[in-house]
XYZ file of C-alpha atoms in Angstrom:
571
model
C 89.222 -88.503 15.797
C 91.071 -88.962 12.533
C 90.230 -93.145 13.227
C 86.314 -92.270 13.823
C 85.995 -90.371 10.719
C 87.578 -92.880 8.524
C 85.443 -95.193 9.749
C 82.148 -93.012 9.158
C 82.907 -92.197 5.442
C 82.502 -95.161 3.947
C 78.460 -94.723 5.135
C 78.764 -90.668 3.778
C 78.650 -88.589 1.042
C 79.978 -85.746 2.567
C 81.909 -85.199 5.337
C 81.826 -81.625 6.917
C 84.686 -81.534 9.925
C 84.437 -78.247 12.437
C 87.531 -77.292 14.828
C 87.107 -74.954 17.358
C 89.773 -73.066 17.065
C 93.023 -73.197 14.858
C 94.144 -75.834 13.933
C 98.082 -76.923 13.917
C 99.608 -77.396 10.997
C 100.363 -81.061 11.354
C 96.922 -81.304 12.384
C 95.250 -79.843 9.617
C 97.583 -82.013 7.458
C 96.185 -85.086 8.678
C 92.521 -83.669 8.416
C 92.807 -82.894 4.863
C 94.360 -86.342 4.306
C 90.903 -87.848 4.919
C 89.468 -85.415 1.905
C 86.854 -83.451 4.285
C 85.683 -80.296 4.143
C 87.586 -78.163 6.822
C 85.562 -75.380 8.688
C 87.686 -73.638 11.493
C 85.657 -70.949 13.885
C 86.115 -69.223 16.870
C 86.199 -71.501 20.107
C 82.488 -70.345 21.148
C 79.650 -72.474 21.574
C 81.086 -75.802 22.764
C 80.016 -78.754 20.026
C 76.331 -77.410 19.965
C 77.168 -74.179 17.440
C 80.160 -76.912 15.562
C 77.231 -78.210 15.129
C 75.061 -75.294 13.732
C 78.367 -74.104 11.647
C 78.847 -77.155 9.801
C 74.637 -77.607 9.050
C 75.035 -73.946 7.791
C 78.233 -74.523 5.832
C 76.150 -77.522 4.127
C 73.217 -75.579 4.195
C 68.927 -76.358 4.709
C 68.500 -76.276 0.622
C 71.250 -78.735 0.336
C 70.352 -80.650 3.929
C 66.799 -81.311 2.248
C 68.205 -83.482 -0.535
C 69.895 -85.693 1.862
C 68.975 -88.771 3.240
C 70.499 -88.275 6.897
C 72.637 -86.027 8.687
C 75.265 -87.305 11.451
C 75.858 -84.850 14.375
C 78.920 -86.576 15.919
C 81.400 -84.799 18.261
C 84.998 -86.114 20.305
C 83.660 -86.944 23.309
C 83.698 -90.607 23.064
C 85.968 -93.550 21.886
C 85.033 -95.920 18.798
C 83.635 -97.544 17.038
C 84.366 -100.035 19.747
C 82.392 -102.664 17.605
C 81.615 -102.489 13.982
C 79.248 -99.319 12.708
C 77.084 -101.841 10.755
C 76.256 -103.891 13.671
C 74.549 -100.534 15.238
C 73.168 -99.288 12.435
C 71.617 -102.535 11.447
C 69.121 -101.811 14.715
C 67.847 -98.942 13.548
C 64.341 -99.026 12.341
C 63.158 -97.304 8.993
C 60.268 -95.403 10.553
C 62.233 -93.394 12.562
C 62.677 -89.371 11.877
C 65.814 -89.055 14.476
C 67.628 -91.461 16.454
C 70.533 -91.711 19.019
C 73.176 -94.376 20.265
C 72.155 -93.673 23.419
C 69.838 -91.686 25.611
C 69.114 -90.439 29.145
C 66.012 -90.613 31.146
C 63.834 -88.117 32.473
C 64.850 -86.724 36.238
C 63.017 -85.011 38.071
C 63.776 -82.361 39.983
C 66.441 -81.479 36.958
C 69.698 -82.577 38.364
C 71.292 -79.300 37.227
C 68.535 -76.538 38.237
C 67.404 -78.477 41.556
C 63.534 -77.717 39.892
C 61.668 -78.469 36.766
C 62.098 -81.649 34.713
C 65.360 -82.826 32.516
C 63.080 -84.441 29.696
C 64.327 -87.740 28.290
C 66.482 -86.954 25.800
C 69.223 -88.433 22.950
C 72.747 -88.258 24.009
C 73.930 -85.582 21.591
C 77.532 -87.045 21.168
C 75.715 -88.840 17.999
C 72.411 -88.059 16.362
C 71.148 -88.831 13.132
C 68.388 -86.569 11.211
C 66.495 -88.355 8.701
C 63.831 -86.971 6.027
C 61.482 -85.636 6.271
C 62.682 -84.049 9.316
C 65.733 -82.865 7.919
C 64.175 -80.426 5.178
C 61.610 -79.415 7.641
C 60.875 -75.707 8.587
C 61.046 -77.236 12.229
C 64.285 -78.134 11.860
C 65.672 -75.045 10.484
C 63.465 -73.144 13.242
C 65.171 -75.047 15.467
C 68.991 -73.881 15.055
C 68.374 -70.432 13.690
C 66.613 -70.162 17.496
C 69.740 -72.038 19.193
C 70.534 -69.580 22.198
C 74.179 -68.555 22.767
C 75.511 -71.648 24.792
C 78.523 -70.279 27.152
C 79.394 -73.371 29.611
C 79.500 -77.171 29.371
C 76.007 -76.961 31.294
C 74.376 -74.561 29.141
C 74.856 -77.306 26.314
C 73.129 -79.649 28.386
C 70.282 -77.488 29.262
C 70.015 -75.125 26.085
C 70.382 -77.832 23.697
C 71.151 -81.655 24.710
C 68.375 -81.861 27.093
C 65.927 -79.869 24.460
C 66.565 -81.349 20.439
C 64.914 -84.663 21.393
C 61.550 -82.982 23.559
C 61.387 -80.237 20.744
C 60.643 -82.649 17.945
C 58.806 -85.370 19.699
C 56.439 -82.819 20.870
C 56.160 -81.814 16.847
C 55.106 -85.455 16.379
C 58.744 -86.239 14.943
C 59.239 -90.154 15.741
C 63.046 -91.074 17.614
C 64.719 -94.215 18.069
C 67.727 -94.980 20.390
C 69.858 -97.881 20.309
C 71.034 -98.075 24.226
C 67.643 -96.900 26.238
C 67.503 -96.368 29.664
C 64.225 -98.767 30.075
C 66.376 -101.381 29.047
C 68.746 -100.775 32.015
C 68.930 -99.641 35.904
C 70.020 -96.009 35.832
C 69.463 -92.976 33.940
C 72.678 -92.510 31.562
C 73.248 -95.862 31.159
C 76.551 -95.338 27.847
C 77.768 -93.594 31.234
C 76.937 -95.039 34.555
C 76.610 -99.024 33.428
C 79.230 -98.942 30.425
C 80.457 -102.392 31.021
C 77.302 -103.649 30.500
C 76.323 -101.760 27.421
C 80.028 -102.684 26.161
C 79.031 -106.335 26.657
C 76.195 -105.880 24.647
C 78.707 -104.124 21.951
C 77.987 -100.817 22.381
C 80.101 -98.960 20.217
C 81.029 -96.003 21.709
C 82.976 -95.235 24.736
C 82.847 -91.989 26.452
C 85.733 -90.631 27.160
C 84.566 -88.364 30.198
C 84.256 -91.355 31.939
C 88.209 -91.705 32.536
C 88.430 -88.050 34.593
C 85.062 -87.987 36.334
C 85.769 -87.992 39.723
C 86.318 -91.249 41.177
C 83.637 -91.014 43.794
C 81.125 -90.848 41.426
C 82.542 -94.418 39.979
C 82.140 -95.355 43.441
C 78.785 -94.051 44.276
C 77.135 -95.565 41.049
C 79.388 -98.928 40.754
C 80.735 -97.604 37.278
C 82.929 -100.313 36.276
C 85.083 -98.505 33.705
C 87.938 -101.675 34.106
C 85.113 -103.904 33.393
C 84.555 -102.569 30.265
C 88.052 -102.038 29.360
C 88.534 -105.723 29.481
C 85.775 -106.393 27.417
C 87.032 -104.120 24.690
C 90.197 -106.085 25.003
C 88.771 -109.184 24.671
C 85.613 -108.834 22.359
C 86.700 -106.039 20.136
C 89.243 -105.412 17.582
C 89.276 -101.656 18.303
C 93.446 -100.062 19.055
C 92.932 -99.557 22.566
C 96.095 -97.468 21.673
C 94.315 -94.637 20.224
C 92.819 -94.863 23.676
C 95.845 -94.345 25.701
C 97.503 -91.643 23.184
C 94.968 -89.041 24.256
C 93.737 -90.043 27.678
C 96.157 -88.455 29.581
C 95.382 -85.117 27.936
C 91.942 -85.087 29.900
C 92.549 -84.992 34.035
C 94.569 -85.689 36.497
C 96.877 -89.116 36.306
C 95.460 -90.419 39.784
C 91.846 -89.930 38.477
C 92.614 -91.469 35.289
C 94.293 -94.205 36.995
C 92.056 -95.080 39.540
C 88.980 -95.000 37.179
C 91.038 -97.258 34.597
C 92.073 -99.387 37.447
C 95.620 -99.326 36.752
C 96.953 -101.674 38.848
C 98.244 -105.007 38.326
C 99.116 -107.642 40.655
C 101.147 -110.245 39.497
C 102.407 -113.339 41.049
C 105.955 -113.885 41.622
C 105.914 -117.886 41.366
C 104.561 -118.176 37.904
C 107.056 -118.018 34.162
C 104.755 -116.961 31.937
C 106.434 -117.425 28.107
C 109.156 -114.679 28.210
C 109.249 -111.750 26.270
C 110.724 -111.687 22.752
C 112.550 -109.315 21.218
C 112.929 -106.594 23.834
C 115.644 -104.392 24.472
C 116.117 -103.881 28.504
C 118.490 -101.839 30.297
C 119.201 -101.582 34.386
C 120.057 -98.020 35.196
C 121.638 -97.612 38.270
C 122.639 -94.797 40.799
C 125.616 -95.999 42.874
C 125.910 -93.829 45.875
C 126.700 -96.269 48.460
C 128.328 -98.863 46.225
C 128.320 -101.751 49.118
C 124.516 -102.388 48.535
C 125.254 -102.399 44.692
C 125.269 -106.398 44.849
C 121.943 -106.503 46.899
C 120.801 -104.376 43.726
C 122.199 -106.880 40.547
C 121.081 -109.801 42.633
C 117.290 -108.359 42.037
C 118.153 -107.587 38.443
C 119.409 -111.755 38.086
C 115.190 -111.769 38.354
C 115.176 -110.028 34.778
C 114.660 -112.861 32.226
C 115.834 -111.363 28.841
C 119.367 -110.226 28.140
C 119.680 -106.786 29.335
C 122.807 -103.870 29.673
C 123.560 -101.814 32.759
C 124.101 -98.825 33.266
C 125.439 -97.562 36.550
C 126.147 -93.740 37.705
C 128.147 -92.725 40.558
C 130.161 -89.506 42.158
C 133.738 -90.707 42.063
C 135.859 -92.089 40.305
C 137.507 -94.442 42.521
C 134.280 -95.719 43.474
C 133.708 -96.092 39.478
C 136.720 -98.528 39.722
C 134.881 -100.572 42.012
C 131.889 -100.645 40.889
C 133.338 -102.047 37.757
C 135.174 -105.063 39.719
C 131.752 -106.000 41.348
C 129.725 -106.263 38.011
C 132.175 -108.570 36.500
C 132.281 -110.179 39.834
C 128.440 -110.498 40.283
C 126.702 -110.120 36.651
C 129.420 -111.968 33.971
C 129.140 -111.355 30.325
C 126.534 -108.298 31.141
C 127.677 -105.303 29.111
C 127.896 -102.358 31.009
C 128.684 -98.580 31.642
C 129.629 -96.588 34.333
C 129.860 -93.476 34.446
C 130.989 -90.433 36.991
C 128.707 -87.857 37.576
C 129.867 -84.390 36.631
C 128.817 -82.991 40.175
C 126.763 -84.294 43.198
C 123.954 -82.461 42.792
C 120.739 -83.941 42.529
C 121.820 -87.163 43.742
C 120.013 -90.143 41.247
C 117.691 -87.948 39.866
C 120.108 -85.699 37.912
C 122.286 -88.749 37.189
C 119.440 -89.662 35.122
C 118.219 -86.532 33.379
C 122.086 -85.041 32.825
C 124.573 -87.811 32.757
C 122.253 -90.711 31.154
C 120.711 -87.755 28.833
C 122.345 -88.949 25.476
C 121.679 -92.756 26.135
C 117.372 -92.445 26.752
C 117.408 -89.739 23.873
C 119.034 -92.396 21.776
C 115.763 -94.812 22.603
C 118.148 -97.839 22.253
C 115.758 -99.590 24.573
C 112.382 -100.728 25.466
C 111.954 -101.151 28.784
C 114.528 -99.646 31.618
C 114.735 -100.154 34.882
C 115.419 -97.451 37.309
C 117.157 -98.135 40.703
C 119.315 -96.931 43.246
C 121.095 -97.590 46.408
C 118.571 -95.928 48.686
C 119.284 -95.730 52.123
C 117.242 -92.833 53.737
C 119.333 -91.928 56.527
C 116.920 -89.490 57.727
C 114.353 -92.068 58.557
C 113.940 -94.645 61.035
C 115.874 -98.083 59.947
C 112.737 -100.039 60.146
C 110.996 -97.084 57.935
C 113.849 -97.075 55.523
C 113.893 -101.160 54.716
C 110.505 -100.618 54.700
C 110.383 -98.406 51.333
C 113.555 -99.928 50.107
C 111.528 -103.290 50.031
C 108.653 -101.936 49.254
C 109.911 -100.649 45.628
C 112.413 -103.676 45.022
C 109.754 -106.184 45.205
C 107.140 -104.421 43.390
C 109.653 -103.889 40.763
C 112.022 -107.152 40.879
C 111.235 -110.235 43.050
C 111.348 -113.059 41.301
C 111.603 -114.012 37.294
C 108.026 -115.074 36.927
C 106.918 -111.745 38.427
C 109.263 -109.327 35.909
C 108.485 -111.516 33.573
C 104.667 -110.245 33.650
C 106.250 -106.893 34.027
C 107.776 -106.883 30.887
C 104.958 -108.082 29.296
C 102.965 -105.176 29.523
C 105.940 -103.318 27.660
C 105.747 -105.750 25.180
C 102.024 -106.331 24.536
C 101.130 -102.266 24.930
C 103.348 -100.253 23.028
C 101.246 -97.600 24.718
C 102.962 -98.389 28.331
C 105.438 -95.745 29.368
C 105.248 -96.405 33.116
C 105.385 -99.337 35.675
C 106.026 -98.565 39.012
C 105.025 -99.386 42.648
C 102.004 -97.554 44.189
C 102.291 -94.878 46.508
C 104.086 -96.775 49.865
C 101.433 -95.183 52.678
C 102.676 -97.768 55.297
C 104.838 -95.628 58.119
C 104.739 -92.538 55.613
C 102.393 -89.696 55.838
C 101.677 -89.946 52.143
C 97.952 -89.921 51.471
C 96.200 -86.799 50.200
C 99.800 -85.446 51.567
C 102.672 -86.350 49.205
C 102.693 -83.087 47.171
C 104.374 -81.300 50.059
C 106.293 -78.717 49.081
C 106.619 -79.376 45.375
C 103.532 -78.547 43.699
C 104.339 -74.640 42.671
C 107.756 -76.497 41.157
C 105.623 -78.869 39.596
C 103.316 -76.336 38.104
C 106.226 -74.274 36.658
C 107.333 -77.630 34.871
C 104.127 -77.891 33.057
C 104.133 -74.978 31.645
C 108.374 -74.960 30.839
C 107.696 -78.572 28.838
C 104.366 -77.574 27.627
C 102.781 -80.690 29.209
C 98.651 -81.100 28.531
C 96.519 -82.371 31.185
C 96.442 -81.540 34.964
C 98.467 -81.889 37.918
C 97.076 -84.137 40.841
C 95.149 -81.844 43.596
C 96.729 -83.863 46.283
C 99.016 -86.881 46.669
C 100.086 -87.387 42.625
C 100.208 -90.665 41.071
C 104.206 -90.883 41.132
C 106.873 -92.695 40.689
C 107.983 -91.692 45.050
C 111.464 -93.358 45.409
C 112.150 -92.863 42.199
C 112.970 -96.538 41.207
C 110.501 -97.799 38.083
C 110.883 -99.085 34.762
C 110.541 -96.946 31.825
C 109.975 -96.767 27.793
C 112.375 -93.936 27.160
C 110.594 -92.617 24.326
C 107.580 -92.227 27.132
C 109.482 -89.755 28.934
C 111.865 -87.907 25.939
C 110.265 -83.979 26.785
C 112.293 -85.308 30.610
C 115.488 -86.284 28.326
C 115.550 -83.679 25.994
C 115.539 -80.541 27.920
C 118.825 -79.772 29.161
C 119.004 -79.604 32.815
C 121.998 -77.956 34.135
C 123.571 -79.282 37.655
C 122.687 -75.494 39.127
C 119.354 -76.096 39.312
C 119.008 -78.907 41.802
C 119.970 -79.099 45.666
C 123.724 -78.840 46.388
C 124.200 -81.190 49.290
C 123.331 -82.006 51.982
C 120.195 -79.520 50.975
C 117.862 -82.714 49.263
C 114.093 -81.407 50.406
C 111.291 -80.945 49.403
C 110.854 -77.999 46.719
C 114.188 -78.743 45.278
C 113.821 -80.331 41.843
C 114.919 -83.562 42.383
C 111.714 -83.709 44.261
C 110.183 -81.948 41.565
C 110.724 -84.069 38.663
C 110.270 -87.393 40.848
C 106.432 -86.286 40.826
C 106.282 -84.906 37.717
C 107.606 -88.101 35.319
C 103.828 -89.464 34.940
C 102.386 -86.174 33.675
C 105.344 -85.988 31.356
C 104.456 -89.637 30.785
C 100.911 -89.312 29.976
C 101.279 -85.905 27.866
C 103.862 -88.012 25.702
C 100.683 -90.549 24.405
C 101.467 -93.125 27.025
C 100.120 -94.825 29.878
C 101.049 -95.123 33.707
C 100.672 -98.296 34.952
C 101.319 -99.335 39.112
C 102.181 -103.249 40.014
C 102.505 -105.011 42.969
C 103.398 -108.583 44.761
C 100.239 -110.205 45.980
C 101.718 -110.034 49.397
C 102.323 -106.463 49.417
C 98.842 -105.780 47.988
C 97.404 -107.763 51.035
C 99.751 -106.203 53.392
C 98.704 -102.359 51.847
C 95.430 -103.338 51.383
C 94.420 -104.337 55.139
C 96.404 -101.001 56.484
C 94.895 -98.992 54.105
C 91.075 -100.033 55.069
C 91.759 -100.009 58.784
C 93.151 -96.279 58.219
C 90.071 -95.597 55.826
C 87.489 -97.259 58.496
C 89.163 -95.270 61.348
C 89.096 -91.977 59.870
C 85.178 -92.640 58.939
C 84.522 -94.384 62.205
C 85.440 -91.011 63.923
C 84.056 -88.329 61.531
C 87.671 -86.147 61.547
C 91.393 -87.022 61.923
C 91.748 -85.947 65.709
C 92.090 -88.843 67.583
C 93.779 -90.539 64.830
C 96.575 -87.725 65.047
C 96.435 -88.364 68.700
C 97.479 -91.855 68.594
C 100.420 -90.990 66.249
C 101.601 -88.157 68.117
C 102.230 -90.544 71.114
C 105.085 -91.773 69.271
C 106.775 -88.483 69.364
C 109.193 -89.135 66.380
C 109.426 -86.109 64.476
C 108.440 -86.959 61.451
C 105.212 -87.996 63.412
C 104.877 -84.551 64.290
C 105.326 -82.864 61.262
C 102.853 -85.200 60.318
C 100.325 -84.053 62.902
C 100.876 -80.921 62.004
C 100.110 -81.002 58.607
C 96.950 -82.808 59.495
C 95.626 -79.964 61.831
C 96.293 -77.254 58.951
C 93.515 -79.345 56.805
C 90.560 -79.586 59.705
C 87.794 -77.749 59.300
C 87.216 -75.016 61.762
C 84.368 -76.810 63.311
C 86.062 -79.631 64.100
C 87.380 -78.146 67.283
């Protein structure tokens, strides 16, 4: 917000900014900074009575010696492309116009009945004269009913302001008009192609609207994404500092597409300048090597850091680093207790050296075995996050590039493994009432995932420390996790391994997933027979038939949980 105004006053006298609410001190700091006027109200009203508090703070005598009024709100991104090159369109016989508007549908979308007129999209209107000074206009607000839901602004006011003064012979104009494209809302439902014909706003709903609408209407939100990138000189930083404040990560990441496959043959030009750090847990130190023969794929100069629960183990853990990884510096250090296994190794005993942010980009591994699962299972997710992580130097190479090209990447880690685990729409488990009490105990915006979370599950990744510093800098004591052998779900090892993209996103940053072209294919073919079976067969029943034939427990369990979420009337 504080970009968008700057960039609107060198076009305004007078700049009038309304807060719902208080506003923080270090907020209201920055605010004043820009020299506007500062009106703070009660949090009634949504934007439409912001609105009507900041005409009445300028007020209809002063309003009629204008030449235009802006009504502009948050709820969109820009300017994407230069203000000039919009305003430039806009004729100068027009009493009112929009950036965008939204065709008429009938039956209204919201009522069932009745007609939504055509109407301006109210996240920026401009009010000309003669209009402005009118007794129509001032008739207009002084009637403004009490608006008491995000709807209500829609149907009391949005959907009304442009039909009001057309019908009073006012003339409108609208830069992005739904004749001129395929659906109704086009700044919404085709934003790649208004961005391509440099629309300059984005709206920022359009990252935690569900992603079946996306799907439903072919809303291309990547698309457009890349064509900022590419076409615009707008900080797609200011982007990702405040995106993760609005929804849940897996709806924001699926929406933004936040995937990258890279291939593991190519060597890109290799990353300058960044600091890079291996951070290891060292449980079973005989698959150590296995582990710094992956990290070999790392192509800048980088320390490591190893953890582990004795210290005779410590000793040789030392002898195989200088063995395996010469002239790497390195630290290893004995955990205080084995509690918590690597993930309080990471928040307790490698506390002082993220809170320090001596790096850029860390790596996170450990020497996962999962005894409790089958072998085959068990090399299955082991591989699964090594590769996606480390397999060649070409392929970390691109990794580290998106540390070092987005200083708004906090993230990278494998998606969710769904191959032999029963993962999707599952993978809370038993974790979510832990992970709701550490939202509120870090003070974390946003939303929790309703169902599986976008996670880091294995808890291997690379990280920007400063991404996750609310995870460093509360002091977690050894008491709270899982004394052994006791690591399950609800205990908050478990916990925190869902929670580090929430703390992630709340922080300013983004989440980012990558994979190996060959485990995207492998994924993606398992993942569309399971999606075409489920569909195919209108419920999970025979589906949890086949996999109960295996009779593995796990299988069962998983069965289980799939009967608790039928409907009734599935039988």
């Amino acid at each position: 917000m504080l970009h968008l105004i700057s960039t609107l006053q060198p076009y305004c006298g007078r700049v009038v900014f309304v807060h719902n609410g208080p506003l923080a001190s270090q907020s209201r700091t920055a605010v004043a900074a820009l020299n506007v006027e500062i009106v703070e109200r009660e949090n009634v009203g949504f934007d439409v009575w912001a609105y009507k508090a900041g005409i009445e703070r300028i007020g209809y005598d002063e309003l009629a010696k204008l030449d235009e009024l802006l009504l502009v709100n948050h709820t969109f991104y820009g300017p994407i492309f230069p203000w000039d090159e919009s305003f430039a369109k806009v004729p100068d016989d027009c009493d009112f116009w929009g950036l965008s508007a939204h065709a008429e549908v009938a039956p209204n979308p919201f009522t069932g009945k009745g007609i939504l007129h055509y109407h301006l999209n109210s996240h920026f209107i401009a009010v000309r004269q003669p209009m402005l000074g009118s007794d129509d206009f001032r008739d207009y607000w002084s009637r403004l009913p009490t608006i008491e839901s995000y709807t209500d602004s829609i149907l009391k006011h949005e959907a009304v302001f442009t039909h009001y003064f057309r019908e009073r012979g006012y003339r409108h104009f609208a830069i992005v008009e739904p004749s001129d494209y395929s659906l109704t809302n086009p700044s919404m439902f085709e934003v790649d192609e208004v961005i391509e014909h440099r629309f300059p706003a984005l709206k920022r709903r359009l990252f935690f609207h569900t992603p079946l609408l996306h799907d439903k209407l072919a809303i291309n939100l990547p698309r457009a994404l890349r064509l900022i990138e590419e076409t615009s000189n707008y900080d797609m930083s200011l982007i990702w500092e405040n995106v993760g404040r609005l929804g849940e990560p897996r709806i924001i990441g699926t929406n933004s597409a936040a995937l990258h496959i890279f291939p593991e043959d190519t060597t890109p030009e290799v990353p300058e300048c960044l600091r890079v750090a291996v951070c290891i847990h060292a449980y079973y130190v005989e698959d150590l090597p296995e582990l710094l023969g992956y990290a070999e794929n790392i192509p800048v100069a980088y320390d490591v850091i190893v953890t582990t629960d004795t210290a005779e183990k410590k000793e040789r853990i030392e002898a195989i680093i200088a063995s395996h990884a010469p002239g790497v510096q390195f630290d290893v250090r004995v955990v205080a207790q084995n509690r918590g296994r690597d993930m309080s190794a990471l928040v307790i005993t490698c506390r002082d050296v993220f809170l320090a942010d001596r790096y850029d980009a860390v790596c996170r591994l450990h020497t996962k075995r999962s005894p409790q699962d089958l072998a085959p299972r068990s090399r299955e997710f082991k591989r699964h996050l090594l590769d996606n992580l480390l397999v060649s130097r070409g392929y970390v190479t691109n990794v580290l590039r998106l540390f070092q090209s987005n200083m708004r990447v906090g993230m990278v880690f494998p998606p969710v493994i769904h191959i032999s685990y029963p993962t999707l729409g599952n993978a809370w488990f038993l974790n979510k009432p832990g992970g709701e009490r550490v939202m509120r105990e870090l003070d974390l915006r946003g939303s929790l995932d309703q169902d599986t979370p976008m996670a880091a599950f294995g808890t291997m990744f690379w990280f920007r420390p400063a991404a996750l510093r609310k995870l460093f800098a509360r002091q977690w004591k050894w008491e709270e996790f899982n004394a052994e052998p006791h690591h399950v779900d609800g205990g908050l090892a478990h916990i925190l391994e869902r929670m580090m993209t929430s703390i992630c996103l709340d922080a300013g940053y983004s989440a980012q997933q990558v994979c190996t072209p060959r485990n995207a294919a492998r994924m993606y073919t398992s993942l569309e027979y399971k999606m075409q079976y489920s569909v195919a067969n209108q419920s999970y029943k025979r589906y949890a038939a086949v996999v109960l034939q295996s009779r593995a427990p796990a299988a069962y369990n998983f069965v289980i949980r799939l009967w608790r979420m039928l409907p009734r009337s599935s039988g």
